[in-house]
Coordinates of C-alpha atoms in Angstrom, one line a residue:
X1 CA 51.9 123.1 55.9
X2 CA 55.3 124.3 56.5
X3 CA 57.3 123.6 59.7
X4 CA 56.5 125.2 62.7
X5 CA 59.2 128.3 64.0
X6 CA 61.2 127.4 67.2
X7 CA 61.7 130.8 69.6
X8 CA 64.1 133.7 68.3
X9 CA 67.5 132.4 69.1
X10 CA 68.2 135.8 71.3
X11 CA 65.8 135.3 73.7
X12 CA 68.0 133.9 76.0
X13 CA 70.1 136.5 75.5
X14 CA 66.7 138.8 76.0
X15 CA 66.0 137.1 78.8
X16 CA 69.2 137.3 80.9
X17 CA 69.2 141.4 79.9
X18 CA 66.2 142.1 81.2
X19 CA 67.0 140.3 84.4
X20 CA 70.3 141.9 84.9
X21 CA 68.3 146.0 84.6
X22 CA 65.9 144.6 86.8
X23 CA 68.8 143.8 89.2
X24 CA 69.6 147.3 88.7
X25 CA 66.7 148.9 89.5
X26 CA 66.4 147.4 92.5
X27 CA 69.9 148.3 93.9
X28 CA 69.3 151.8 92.8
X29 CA 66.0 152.0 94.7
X30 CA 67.7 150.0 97.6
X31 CA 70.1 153.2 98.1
X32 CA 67.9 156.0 97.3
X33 CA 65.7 154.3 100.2
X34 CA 68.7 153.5 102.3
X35 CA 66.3 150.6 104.3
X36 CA 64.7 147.6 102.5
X37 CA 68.2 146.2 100.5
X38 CA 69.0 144.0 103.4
X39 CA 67.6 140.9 101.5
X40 CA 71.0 141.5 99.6
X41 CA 73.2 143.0 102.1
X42 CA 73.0 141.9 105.5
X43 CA 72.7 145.2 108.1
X44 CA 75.2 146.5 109.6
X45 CA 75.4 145.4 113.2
X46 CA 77.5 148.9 114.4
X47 CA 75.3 151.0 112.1
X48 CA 72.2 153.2 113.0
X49 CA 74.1 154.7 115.9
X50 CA 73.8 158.0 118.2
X51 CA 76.6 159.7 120.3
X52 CA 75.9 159.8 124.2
X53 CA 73.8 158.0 126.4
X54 CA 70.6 158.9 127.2
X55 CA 69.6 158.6 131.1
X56 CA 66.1 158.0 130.6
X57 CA 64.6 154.7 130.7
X58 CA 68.3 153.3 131.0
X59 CA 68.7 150.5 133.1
X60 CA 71.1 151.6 135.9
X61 CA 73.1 148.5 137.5
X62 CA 74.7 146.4 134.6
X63 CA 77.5 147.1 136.6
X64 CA 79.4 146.4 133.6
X65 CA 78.9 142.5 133.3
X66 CA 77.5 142.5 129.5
X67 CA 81.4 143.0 127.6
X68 CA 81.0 143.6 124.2
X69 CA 84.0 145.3 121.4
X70 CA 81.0 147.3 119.9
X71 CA 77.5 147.7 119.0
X72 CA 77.3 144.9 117.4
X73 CA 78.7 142.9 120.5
X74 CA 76.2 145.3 122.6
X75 CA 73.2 144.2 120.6
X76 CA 73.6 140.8 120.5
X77 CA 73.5 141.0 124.4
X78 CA 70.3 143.0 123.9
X79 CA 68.7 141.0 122.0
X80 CA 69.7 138.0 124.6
X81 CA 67.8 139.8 126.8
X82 CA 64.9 141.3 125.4
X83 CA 65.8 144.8 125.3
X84 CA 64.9 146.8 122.4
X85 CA 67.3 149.7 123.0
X86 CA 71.2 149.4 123.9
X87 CA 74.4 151.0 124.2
X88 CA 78.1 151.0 124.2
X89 CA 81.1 152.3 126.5
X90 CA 83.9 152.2 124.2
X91 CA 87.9 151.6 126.0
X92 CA 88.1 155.2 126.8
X93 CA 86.0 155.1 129.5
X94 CA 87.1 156.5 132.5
X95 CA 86.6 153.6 134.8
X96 CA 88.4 150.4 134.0
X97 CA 85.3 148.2 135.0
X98 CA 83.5 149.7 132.2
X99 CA 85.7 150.1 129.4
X100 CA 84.3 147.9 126.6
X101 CA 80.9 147.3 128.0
X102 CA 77.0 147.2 127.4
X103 CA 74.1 149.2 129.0
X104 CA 70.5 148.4 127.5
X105 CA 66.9 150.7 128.1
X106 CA 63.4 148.6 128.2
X107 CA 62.0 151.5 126.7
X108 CA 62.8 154.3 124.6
X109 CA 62.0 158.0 124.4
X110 CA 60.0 159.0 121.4
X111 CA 62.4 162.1 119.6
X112 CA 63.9 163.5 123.0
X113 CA 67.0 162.3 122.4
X114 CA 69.3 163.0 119.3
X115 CA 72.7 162.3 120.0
X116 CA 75.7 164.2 122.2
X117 CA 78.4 165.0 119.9
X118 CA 80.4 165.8 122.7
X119 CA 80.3 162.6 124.2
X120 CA 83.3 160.4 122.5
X121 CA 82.5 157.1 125.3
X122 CA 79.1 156.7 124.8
X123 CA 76.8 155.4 121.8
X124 CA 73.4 154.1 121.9
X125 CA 71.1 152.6 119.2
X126 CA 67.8 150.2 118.9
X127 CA 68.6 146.5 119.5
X128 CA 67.3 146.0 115.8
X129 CA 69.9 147.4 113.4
X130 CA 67.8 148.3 110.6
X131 CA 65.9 150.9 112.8
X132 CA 66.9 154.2 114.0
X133 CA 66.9 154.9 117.9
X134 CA 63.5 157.2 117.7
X135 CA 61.5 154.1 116.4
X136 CA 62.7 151.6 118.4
X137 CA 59.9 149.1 118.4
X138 CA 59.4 147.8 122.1
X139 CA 56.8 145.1 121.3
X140 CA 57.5 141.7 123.0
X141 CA 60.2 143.5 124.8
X142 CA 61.3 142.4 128.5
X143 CA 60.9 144.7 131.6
X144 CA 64.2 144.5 133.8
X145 CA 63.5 142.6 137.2
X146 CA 60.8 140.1 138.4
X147 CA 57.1 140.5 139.8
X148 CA 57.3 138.0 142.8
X149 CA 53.4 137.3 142.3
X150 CA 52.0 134.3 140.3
X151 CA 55.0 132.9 139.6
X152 CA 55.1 129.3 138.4
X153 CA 55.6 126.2 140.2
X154 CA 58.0 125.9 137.5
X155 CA 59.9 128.7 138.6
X156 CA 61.1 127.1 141.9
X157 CA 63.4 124.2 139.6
X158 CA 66.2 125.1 136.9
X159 CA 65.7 125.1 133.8
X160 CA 68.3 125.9 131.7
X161 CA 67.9 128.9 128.9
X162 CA 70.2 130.9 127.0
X163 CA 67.9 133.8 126.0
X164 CA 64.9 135.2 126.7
X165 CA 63.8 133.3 123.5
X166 CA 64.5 130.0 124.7
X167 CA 62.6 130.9 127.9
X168 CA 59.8 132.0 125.8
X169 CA 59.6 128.2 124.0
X170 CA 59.1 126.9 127.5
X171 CA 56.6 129.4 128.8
X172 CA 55.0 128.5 125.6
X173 CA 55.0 124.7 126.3
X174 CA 54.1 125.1 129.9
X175 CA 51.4 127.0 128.6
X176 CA 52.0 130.3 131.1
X177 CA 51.0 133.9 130.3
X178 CA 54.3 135.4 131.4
X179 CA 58.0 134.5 130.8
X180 CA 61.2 135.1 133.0
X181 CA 64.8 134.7 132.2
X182 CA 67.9 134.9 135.0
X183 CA 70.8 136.6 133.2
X184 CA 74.5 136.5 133.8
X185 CA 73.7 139.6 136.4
X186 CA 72.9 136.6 138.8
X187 CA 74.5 136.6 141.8
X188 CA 74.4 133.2 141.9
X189 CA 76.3 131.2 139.3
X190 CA 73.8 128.1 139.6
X191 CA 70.9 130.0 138.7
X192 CA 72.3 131.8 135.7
X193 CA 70.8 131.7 132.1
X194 CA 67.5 129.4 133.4
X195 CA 64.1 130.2 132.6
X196 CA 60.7 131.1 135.0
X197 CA 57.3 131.5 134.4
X198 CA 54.0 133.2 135.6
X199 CA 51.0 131.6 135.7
X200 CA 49.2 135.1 135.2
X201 CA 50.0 139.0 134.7
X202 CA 50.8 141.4 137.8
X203 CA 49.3 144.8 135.7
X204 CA 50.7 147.1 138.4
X205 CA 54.2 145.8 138.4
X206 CA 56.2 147.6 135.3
X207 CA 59.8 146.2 136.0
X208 CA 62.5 147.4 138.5
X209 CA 65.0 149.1 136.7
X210 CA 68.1 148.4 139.2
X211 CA 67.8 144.6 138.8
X212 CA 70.2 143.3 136.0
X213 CA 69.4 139.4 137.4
X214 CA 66.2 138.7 135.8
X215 CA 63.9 139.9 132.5
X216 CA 60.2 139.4 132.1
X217 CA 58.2 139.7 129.3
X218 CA 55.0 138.2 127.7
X219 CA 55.0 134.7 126.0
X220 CA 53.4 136.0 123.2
X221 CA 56.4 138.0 121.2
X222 CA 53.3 139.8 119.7
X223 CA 52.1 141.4 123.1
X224 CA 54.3 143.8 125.9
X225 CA 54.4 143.5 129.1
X226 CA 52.4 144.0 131.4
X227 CA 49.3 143.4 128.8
X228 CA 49.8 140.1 128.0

């Protein structure tokens, strides 16, 4: 019998051809798609942004304590805190206070606002960067403010958390329904960035929209308050 036939010396070569038009292909889909790239390309943490600020569901004291250069600053506070929309007051604002800073919304209106092209201070966007501001996902988002029923025994001590993720691992391991976080909107410097707990859901409470101390949300990143 004769001796067998090793593999065509080009199919290496084949090989590494093939590989680099699939490459192709998928950057040319990437851009025509212009969303599901970012596996390559990380997003861009000032992109996916509107002009103006829109007044509804915003969250009316931050009193200007969240500083940030940009959006990207801006939603790394927001995402701190739970919030799934945010915005940013660039340095021409009109009151020194505010210049630079972050406002956030625990909610966001479906398609009623598009943008002020007149308004060269303001910009707002979703928390996540990959989305655009009318689908904002809000699930496992925080509520602004506190209940003041069912809250943990827990919630009497400090414990120290950085986000409202880290607050979240110990609702988790305290096994509580509800999670709170006190923010660096605290009036008190000792009880900044620690963590409470409820031991069970207040359904008629929806958050207080003037308190920038505290964030609630559910444990479960899956569920929104108040059905948790």
């Amino acid at each position: 019998m004769g001796r067998g036939r090793g593999p065509p010396k080009s199919s290496g070569k084949t090989i590494f051809i093939l590989f680099v038009v699939l490459l192709l292909c998928l950057s040319s889909s990437a851009i025509a798609g212009g969303g599901w790239f970012v596996f390559l390309k990380p997003p861009d943490g000032n992109g996916r942004t509107l002009p103006g600020k829109s007044t509804k569901f915003l969250l009316m004291k931050d009193g200007g304590v969240w500083k940030g250069k940009d959006m990207a600053e801006c939603r790394a506070h927001a995402k701190n805190l739970g919030y799934p929309g945010v915005g940013h007051r660039n340095d021409t604002h009109p009151n020194n206070n505010l210049k630079n800073t972050c406002f956030f919304y625990n909610k966001i209106e479906r398609n009623d606002f598009t943008g002020d092209e007149k308004d060269t201070v303001n910009t707002v966007a979703c928390t996540d960067p990959t989305l655009d501001w009318k689908v904002c996902s809000r699930v496992g988002g925080a509520v602004s403010g506190h209940s003041g029923k069912h809250l943990s025994p827990q919630t009497s001590a400090k414990h120290p958390g950085n986000s409202l993720e880290e607050c979240r691992a110990l609702a988790k391991e305290w096994g509580h329904k509800g999670v709170g976080y006190r923010t660096i909107g605290h009036g008190n410097n000792d009880w900044k960035n620690t963590c409470f707990s409820y031991t069970d859901i207040e359904k008629s409470w929806t958050g207080n929209r003037e308190d920038k101390a505290h964030v609630s949300a559910c444990t479960d990143p899956k569920k929104t308050w108040p059905s948790c």
